[in-house]
Tab-separated table of C-alpha atoms in Angstrom:
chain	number	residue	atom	x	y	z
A	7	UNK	CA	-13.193	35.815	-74.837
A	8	UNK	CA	-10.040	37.428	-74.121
A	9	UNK	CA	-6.508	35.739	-73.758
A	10	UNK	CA	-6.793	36.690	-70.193
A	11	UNK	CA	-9.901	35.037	-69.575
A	12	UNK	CA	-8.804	32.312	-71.097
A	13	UNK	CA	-5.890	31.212	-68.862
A	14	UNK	CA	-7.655	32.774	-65.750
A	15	UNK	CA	-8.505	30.403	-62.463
A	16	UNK	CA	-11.135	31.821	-60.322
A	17	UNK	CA	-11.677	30.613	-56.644
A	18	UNK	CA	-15.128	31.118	-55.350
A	19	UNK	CA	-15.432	30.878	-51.871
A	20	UNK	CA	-19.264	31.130	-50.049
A	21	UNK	CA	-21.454	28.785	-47.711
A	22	UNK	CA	-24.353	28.557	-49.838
A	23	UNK	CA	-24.741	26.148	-52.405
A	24	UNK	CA	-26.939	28.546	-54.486
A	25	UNK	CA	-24.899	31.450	-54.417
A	26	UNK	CA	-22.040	29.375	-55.810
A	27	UNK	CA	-23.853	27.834	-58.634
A	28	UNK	CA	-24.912	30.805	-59.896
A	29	UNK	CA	-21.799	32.672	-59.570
A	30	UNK	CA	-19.990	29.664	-61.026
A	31	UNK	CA	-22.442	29.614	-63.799
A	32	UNK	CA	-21.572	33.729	-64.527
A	33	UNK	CA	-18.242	33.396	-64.564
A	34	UNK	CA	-17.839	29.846	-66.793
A	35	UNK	CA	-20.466	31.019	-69.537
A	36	UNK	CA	-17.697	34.037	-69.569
A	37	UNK	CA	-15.051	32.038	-70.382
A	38	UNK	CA	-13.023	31.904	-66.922
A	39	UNK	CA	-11.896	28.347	-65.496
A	40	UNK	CA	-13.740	27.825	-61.720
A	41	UNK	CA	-12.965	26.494	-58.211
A	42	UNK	CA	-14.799	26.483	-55.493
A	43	UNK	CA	-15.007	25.871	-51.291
A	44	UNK	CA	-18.019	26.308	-49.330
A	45	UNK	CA	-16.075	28.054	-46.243
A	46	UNK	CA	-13.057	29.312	-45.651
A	47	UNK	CA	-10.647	26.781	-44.076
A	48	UNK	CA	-11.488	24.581	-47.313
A	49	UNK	CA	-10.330	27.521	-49.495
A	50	UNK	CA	-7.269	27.344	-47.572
A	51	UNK	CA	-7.158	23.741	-48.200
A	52	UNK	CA	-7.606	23.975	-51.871
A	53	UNK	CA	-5.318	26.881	-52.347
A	54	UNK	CA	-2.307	24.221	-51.524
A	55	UNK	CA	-3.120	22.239	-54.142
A	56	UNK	CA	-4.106	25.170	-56.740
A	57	UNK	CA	-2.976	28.563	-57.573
A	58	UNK	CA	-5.942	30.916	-58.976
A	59	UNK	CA	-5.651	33.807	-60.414
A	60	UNK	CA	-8.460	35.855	-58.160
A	61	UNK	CA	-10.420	34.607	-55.236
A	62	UNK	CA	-14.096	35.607	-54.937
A	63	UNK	CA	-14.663	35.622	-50.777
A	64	UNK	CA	-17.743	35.949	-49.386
A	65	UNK	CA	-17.215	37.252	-45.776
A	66	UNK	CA	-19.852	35.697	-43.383
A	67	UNK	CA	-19.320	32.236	-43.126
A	68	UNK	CA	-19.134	29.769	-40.663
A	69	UNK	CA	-15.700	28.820	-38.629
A	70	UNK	CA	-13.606	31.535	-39.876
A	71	UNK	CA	-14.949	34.595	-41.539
A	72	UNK	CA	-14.267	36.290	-45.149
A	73	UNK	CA	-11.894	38.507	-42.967
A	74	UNK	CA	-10.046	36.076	-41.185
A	75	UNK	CA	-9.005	34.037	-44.250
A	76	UNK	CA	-8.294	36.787	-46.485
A	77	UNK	CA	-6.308	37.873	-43.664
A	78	UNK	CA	-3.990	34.434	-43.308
A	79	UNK	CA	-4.279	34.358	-47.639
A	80	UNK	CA	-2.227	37.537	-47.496
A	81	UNK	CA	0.436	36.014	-44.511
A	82	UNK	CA	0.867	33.433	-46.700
A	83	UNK	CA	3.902	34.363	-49.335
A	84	UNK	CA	2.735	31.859	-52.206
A	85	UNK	CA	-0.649	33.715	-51.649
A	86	UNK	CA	-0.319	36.934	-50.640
A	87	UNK	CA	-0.303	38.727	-54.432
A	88	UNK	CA	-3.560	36.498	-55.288
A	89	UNK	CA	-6.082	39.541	-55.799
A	90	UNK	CA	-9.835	39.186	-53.353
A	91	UNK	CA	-12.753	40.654	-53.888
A	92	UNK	CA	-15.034	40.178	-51.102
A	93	UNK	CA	-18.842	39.001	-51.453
A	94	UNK	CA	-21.450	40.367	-48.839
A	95	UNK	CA	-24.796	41.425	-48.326
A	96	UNK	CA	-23.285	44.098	-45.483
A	97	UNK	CA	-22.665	47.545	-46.566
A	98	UNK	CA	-21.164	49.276	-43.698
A	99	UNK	CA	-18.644	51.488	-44.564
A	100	UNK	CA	-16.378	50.230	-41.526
A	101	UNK	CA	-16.614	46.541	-43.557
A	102	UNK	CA	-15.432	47.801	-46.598
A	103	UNK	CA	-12.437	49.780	-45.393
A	104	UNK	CA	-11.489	46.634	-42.725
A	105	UNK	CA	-11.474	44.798	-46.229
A	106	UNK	CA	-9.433	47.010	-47.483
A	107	UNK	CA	-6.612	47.499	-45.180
A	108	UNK	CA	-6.407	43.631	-44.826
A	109	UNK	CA	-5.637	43.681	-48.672
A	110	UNK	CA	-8.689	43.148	-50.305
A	111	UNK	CA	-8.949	44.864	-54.042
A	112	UNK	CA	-12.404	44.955	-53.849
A	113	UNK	CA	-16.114	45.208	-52.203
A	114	UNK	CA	-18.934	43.658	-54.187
A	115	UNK	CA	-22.436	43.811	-52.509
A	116	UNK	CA	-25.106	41.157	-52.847
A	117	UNK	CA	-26.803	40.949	-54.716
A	118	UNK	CA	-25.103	42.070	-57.723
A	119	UNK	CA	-25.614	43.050	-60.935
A	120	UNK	CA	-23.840	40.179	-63.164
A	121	UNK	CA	-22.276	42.563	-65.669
A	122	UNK	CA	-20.915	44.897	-62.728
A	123	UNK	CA	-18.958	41.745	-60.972
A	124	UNK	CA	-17.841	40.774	-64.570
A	125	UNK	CA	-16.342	44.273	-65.086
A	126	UNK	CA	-14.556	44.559	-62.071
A	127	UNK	CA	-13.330	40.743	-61.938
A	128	UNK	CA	-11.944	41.644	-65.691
A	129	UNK	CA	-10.206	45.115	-64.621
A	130	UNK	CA	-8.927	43.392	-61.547
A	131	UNK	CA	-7.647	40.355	-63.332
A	132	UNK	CA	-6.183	43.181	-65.741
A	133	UNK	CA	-4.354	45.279	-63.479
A	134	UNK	CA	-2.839	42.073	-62.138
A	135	UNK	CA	-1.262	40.573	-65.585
A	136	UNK	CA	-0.354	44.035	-65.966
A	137	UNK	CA	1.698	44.220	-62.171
A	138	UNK	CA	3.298	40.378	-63.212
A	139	UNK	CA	4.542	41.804	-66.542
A	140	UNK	CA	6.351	44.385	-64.937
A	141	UNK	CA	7.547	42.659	-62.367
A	142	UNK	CA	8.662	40.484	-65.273
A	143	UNK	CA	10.304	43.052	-66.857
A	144	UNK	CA	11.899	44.831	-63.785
A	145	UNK	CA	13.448	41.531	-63.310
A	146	UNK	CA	14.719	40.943	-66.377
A	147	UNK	CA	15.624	44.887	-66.885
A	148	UNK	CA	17.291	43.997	-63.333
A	149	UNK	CA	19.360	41.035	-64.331
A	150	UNK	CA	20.277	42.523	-67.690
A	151	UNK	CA	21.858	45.489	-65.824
A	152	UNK	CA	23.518	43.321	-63.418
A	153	UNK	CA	25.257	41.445	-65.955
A	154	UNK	CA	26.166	44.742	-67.659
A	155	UNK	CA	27.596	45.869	-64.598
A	156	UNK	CA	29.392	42.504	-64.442
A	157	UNK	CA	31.087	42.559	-67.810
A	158	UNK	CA	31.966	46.351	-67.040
A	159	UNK	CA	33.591	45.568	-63.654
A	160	UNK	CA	35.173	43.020	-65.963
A	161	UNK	CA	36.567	45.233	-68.870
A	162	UNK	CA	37.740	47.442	-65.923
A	163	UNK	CA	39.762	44.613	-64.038
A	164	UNK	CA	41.707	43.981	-67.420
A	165	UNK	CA	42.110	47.580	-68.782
A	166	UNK	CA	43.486	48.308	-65.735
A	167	UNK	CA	45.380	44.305	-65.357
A	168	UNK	CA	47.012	45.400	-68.689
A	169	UNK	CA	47.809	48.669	-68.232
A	170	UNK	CA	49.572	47.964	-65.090
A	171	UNK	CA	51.646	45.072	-66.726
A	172	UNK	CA	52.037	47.158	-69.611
A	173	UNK	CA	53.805	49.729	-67.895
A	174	UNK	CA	55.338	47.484	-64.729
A	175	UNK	CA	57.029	45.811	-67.736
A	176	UNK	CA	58.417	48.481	-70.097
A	177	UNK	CA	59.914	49.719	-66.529
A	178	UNK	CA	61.200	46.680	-65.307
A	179	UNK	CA	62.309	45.280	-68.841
A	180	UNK	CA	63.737	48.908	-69.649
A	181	UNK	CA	65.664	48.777	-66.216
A	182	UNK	CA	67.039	45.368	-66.758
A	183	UNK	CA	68.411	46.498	-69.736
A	184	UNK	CA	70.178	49.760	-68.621
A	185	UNK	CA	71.401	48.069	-65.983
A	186	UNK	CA	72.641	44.774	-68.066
A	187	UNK	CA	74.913	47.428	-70.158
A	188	UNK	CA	77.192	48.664	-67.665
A	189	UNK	CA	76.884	45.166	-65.829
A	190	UNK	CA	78.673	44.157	-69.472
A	191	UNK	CA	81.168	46.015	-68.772
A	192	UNK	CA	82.391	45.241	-65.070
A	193	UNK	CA	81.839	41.118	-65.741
A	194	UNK	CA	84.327	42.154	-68.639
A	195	UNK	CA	86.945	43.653	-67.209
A	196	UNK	CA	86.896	42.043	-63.521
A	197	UNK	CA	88.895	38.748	-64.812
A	198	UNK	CA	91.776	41.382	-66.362
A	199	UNK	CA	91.679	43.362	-63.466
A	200	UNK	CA	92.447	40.476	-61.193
A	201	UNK	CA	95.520	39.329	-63.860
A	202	UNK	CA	96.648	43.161	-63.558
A	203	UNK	CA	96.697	42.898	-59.266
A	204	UNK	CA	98.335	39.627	-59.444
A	205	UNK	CA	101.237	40.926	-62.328
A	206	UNK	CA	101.681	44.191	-59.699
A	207	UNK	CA	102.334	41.886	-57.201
A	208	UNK	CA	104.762	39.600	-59.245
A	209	UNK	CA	106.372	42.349	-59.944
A	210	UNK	CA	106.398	44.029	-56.385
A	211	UNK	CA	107.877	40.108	-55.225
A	212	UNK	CA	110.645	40.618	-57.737
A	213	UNK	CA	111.254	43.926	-56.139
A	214	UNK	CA	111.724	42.939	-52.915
A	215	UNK	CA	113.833	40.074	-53.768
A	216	UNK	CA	116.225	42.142	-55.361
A	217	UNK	CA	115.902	45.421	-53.746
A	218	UNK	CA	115.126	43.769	-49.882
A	219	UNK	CA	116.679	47.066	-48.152
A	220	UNK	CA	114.202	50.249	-49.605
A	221	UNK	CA	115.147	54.051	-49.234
A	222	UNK	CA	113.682	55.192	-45.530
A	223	UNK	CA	110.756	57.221	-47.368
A	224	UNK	CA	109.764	54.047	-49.374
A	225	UNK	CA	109.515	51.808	-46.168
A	226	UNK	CA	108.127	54.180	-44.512
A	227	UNK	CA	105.443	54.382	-46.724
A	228	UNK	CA	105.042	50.773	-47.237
A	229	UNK	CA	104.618	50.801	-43.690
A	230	UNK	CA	101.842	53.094	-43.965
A	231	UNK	CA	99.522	51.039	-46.482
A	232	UNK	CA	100.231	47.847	-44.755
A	233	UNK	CA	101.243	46.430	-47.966
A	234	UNK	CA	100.736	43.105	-46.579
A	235	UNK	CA	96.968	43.298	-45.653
A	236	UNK	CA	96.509	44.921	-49.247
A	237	UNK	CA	98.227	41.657	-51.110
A	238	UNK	CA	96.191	38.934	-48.325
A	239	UNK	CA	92.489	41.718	-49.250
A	240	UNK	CA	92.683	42.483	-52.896
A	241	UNK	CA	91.945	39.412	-54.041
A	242	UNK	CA	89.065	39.024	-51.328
A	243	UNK	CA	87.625	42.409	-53.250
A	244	UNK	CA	87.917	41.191	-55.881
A	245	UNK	CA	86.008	37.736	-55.226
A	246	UNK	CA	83.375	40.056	-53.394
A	247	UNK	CA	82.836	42.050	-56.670
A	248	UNK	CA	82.095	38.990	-58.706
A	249	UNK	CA	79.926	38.087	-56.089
A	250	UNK	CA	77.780	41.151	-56.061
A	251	UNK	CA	78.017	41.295	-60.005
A	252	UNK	CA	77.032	37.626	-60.189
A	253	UNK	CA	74.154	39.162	-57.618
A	254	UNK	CA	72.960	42.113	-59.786
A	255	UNK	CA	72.829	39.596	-62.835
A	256	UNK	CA	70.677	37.551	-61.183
A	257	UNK	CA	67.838	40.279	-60.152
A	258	UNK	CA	68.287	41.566	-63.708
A	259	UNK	CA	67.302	38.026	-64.880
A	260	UNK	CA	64.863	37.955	-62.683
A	261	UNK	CA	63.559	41.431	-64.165
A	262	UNK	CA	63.182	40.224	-67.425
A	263	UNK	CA	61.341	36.954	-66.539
A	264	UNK	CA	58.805	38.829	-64.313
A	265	UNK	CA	58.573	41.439	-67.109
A	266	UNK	CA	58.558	38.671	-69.716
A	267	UNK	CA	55.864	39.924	-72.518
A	268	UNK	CA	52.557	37.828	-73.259
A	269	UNK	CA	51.170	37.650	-76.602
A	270	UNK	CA	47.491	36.820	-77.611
A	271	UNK	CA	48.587	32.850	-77.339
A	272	UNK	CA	49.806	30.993	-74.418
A	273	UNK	CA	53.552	30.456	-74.386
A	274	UNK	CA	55.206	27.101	-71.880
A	275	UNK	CA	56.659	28.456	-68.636
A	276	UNK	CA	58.267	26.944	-65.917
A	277	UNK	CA	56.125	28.342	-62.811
A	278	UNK	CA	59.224	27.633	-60.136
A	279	UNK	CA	61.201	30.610	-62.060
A	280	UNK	CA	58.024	32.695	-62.226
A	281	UNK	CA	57.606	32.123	-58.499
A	282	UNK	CA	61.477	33.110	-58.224
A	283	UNK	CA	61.614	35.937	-59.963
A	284	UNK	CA	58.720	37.837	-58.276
A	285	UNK	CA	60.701	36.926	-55.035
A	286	UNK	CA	63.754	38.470	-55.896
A	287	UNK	CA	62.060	41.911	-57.016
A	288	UNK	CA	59.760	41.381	-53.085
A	289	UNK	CA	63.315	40.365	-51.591
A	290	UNK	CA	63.881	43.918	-50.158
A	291	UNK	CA	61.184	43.400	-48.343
A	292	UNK	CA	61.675	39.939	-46.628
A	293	UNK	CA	64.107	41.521	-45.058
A	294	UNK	CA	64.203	41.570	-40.803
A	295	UNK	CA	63.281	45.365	-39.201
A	296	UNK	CA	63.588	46.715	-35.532
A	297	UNK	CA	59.896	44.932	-34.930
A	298	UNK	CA	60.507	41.212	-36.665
A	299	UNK	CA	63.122	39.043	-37.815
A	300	UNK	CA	63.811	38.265	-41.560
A	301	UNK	CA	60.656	36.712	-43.418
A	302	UNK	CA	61.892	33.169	-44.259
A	303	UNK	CA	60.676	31.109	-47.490
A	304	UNK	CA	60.175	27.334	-47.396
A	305	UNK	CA	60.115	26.115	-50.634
A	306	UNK	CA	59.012	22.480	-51.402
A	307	UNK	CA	58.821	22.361	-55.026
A	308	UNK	CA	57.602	19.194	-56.723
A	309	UNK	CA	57.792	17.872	-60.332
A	310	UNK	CA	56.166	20.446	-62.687
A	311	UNK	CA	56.113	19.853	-66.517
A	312	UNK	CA	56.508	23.280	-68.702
A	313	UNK	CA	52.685	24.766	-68.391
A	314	UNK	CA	51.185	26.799	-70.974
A	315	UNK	CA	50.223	30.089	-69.780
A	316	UNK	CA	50.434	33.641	-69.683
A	317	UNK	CA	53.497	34.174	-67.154
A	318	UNK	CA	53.153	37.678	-67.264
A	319	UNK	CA	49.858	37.532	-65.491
A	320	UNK	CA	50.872	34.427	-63.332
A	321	UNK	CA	53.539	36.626	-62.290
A	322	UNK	CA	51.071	39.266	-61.464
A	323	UNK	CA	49.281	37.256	-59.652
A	324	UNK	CA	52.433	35.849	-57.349
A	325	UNK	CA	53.311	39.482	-56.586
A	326	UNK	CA	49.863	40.028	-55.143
A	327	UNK	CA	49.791	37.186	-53.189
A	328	UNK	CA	53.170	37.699	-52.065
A	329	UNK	CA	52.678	41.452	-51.400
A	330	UNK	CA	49.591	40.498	-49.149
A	331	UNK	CA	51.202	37.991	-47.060
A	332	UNK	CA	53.922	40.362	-46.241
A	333	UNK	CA	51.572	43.024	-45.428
A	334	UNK	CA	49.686	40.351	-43.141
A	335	UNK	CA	52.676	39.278	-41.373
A	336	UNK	CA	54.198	43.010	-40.949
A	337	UNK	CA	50.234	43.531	-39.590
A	338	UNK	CA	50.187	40.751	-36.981
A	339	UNK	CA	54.018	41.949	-36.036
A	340	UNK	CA	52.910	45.217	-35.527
A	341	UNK	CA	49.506	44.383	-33.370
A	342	UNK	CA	51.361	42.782	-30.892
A	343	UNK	CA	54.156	45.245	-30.396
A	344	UNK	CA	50.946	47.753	-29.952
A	345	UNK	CA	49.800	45.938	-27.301
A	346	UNK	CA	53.348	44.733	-26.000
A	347	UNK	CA	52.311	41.235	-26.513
A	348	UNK	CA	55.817	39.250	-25.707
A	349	UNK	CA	54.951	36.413	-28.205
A	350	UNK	CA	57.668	35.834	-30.779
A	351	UNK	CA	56.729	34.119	-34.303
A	352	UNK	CA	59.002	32.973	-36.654
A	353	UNK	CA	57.703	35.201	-39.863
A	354	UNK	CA	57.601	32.377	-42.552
A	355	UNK	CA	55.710	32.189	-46.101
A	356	UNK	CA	55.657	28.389	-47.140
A	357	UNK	CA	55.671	28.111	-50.910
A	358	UNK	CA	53.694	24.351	-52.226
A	359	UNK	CA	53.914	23.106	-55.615
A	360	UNK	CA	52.630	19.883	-56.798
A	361	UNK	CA	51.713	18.013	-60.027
A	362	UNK	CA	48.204	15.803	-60.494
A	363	UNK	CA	48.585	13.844	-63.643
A	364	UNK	CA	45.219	12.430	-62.612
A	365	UNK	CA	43.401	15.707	-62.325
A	366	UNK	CA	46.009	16.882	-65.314
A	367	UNK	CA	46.746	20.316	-63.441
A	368	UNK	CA	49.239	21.807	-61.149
A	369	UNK	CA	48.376	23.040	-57.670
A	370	UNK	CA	50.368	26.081	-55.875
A	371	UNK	CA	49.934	26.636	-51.711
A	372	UNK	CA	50.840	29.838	-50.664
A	373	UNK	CA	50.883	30.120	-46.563
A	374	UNK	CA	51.531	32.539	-44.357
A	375	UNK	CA	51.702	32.938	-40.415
A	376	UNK	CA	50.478	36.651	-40.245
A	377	UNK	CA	47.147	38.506	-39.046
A	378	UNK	CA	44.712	36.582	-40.832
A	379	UNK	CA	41.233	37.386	-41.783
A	380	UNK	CA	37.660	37.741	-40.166
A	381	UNK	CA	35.260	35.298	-41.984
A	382	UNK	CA	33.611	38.719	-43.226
A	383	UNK	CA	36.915	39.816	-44.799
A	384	UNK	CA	37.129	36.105	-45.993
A	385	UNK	CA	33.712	36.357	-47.671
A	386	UNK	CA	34.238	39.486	-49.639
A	387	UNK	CA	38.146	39.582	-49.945
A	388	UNK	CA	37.844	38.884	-54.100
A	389	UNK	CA	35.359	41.325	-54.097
A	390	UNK	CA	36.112	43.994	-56.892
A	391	UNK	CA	37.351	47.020	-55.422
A	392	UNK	CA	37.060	45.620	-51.680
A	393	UNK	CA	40.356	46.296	-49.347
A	394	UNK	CA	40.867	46.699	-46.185
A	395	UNK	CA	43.972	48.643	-46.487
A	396	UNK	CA	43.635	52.632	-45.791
A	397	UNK	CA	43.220	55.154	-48.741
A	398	UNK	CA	46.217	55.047	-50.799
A	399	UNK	CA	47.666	51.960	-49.582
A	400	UNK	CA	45.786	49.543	-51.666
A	401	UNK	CA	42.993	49.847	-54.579
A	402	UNK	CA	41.198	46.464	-54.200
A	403	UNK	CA	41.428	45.263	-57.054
A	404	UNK	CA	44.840	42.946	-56.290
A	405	UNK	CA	42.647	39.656	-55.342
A	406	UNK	CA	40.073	40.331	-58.246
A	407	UNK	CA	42.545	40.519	-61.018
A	408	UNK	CA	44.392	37.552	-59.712
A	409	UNK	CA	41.177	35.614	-59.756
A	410	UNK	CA	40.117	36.705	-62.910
A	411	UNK	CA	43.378	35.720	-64.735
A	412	UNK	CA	43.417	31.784	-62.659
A	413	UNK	CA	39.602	31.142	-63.382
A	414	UNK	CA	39.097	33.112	-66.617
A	415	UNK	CA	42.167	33.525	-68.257
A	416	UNK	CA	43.534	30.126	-67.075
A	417	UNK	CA	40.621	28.415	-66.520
A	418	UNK	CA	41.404	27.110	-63.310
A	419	UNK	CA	40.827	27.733	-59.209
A	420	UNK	CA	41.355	30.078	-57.084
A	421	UNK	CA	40.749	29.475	-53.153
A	422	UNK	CA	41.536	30.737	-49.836
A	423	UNK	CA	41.265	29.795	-46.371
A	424	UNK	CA	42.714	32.005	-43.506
A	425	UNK	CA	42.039	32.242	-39.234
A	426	UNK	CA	42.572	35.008	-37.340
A	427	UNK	CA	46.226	35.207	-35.891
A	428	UNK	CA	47.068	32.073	-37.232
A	429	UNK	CA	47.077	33.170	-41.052
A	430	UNK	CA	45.797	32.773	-44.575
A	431	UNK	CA	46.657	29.860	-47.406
A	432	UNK	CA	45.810	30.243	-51.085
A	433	UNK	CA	45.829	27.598	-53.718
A	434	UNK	CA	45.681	27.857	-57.514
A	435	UNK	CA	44.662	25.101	-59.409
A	436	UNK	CA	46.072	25.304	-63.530
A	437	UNK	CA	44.671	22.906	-65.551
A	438	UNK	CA	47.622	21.028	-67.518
A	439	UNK	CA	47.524	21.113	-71.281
């Protein structure tokens, strides 16, 4: 007895009692487990309650015919790969091939020869393990190159997550720090400069106290400077400058966060100065064009404790976000002056941060008011390499990386919700701790 015969369930369907004793008899003495049904809407019966592994049919039989159940055995998806051999005493060729094209395997004429029905039973049962082993094997050859195509997607997102960081921050940190030298030297030397203006003008008081009555070509050339509006604007210049230094040191500090190096551990990082920073370097473009008015940010910060992280990559992920909200507003903006729509928004990015000691995480909204997204676009839009954007405006891979560093990197969530012309909202969940 083979292992197949062994674990094999054969169905024999026919409406006389002999004929299925002695087929029954066959096929037990050869080691196969049997079932039987004495017509054909009893086979279907049975078959709900067990699952053979070939069905012996005989095709005239009262009620419904061989044909007719073989034909709803094979409509039937639980059923339909079952192999059946059919059982007659008619030898028509027309029989056999209607047998055939309703899915029948085989044609066995009565009566038989027992070793011939034994033979082909075996080979059929045969070529069926056979299929279900490499359908096995497909599948699992299938899922192992899915999951291989997975993991390379993957190694792709970060090669190319670190590689852009990698070189966004050598730029940005080696920027900061060209800048920061000469920036040394103004914020050193505007403080004396202002003590120089105001001795010159000590001295040009003490001048005109004593020497009130200048040569003609003097006056008249005091006259031509307006010396007056020089003493009231110098020191308005000079305010200004320390203004627009104080300005410049800012974005440079704001460089060197966003740039701010990760190692192989997590180092604490306050997220509201992540968020900042990749605003300031996006700041150029918040600002108001001939089409829409300047892109406003409401932020309603909460209570966050110091989170361990990677803020490189949180940054990263901010700028995308950011970035994409911008491009949706600019989009919407843009539609309507297409199509001369009238309607004014306000463009606006609303900027959420909260703290759940309960849940032991931190939660960041990002909102915007612009175009929105189709629920198809919603479905796919973390999709590796899926964009929207035209060729060489965007690589998809912006959503993917950012949630690949939130859920894998950081363990947390990453979720969005958007609406056509009314706009799009992502939150990050962080785990605390």
């Amino acid at each position: 007895m083979t292992a197949i015969q062994e674990h094999s369930l054969i169905l024999v369907v026919d409406d006389t009692y002999t004929n299925l004793e002695i087929i029954s008899e066959v096929l037990k003495r050869s080691g196969f487990a049997v079932a039987t049904a004495h017509d054909g809407i009893s086979a279907l019966e049975k078959i709900e309650f067990i699952y053979p592994d070939l069905i012996l049919l005989d095709v005239m039989m009262p009620g419904i015919d061989g044909f007719e159940t073989c034909k709803r055995l094979k409509a039937n998806t639980r059923t339909s790969d079952i192999p059946i051999m059919f059982m007659t005493g008619v030898s028509d060729t027309d029989s056999k091939v209607h047998a055939l094209e309703l899915g029948a395997v085989d044609y066995i004429i009565k009566p038989f020869q027992e070793e011939e029905v034994l033979a082909r039973l075996k080979t059929h049962l045969q070529l069926r393990h056979l299929t279900k082993n490499l359908e096995t094997q497909v599948a699992e050859r299938t899922a192992a190159l899915t999951q291989a195509l997975r993991e390379l997607q993957e190694s792709q997102i970060q090669l190319v997550q670190r590689e852009k960081m990698s070189a966004l921050g050598n730029l940005v940190a080696g920027v900061a720090h060209e800048i920061n030298n000469p920036m040394g030297f103004i914020v050193g030397n505007l403080q004396p400069a202002k003590e120089h203006i105001q001795e010159l003008f000590r001295v040009l008081d003490l001048y005109q106290k004593y020497y009130p009555q200048p040569v003609p070509e003097l006056q008249q050339e005091i006259s031509n400077i307006d010396l007056d509006y020089i003493r009231a604007d110098l020191p308005n210049l000079i305010t200004s400058m320390r203004e627009g230094v104080s300005r410049i040191c800012d974005i440079t500090n704001s460089l060197r966060t966003f740039a701010r190096a990760d190692s192989d551990r997590k180092l604490e990082c306050n997220i509201h100065d992540c968020i900042d920073s990749t605003l300031v370097i996006l700041k150029h473009r918040l600002k108001g064009n001939s089409y829409r008015y300047d892109i406003q940010i409401v932020r309603d910060y909460g209570q966050l404790p110091l989170l361990q992280c990677y803020p490189g990559q949180l940054n990263q992920v901010f700028m995308n976000l950011f970035a994409n909200a911008i491009d949706a507003i600019e989009e919407l903006v843009e539609t309507n002056h297409h199509h001369s729509l009238t309607t004014h928004i306000s463009p606006t990015i609303w900027i959420r941060t909260s703290f759940n000691p309960d849940h032991t995480g931190i939660a960041i909204q990002i909102k915007d008011n612009g175009m929105g997204m189709s629920e198809e676009v919603h479905q796919k839009a973390f999709d590796y390499l899926f964009t929207t954007k035209p060729v060489g405006k965007g690589t998809g891979l912006g959503l993917s990386i950012a949630r690949q560093i939130i859920v894998e990197n950081h363990g947390g969530l990453l979720k969005a919700s958007s609406q056509i012309g009314v706009g799009t909202e992502f939150v990050i969940e962080i785990p605390f701790g």
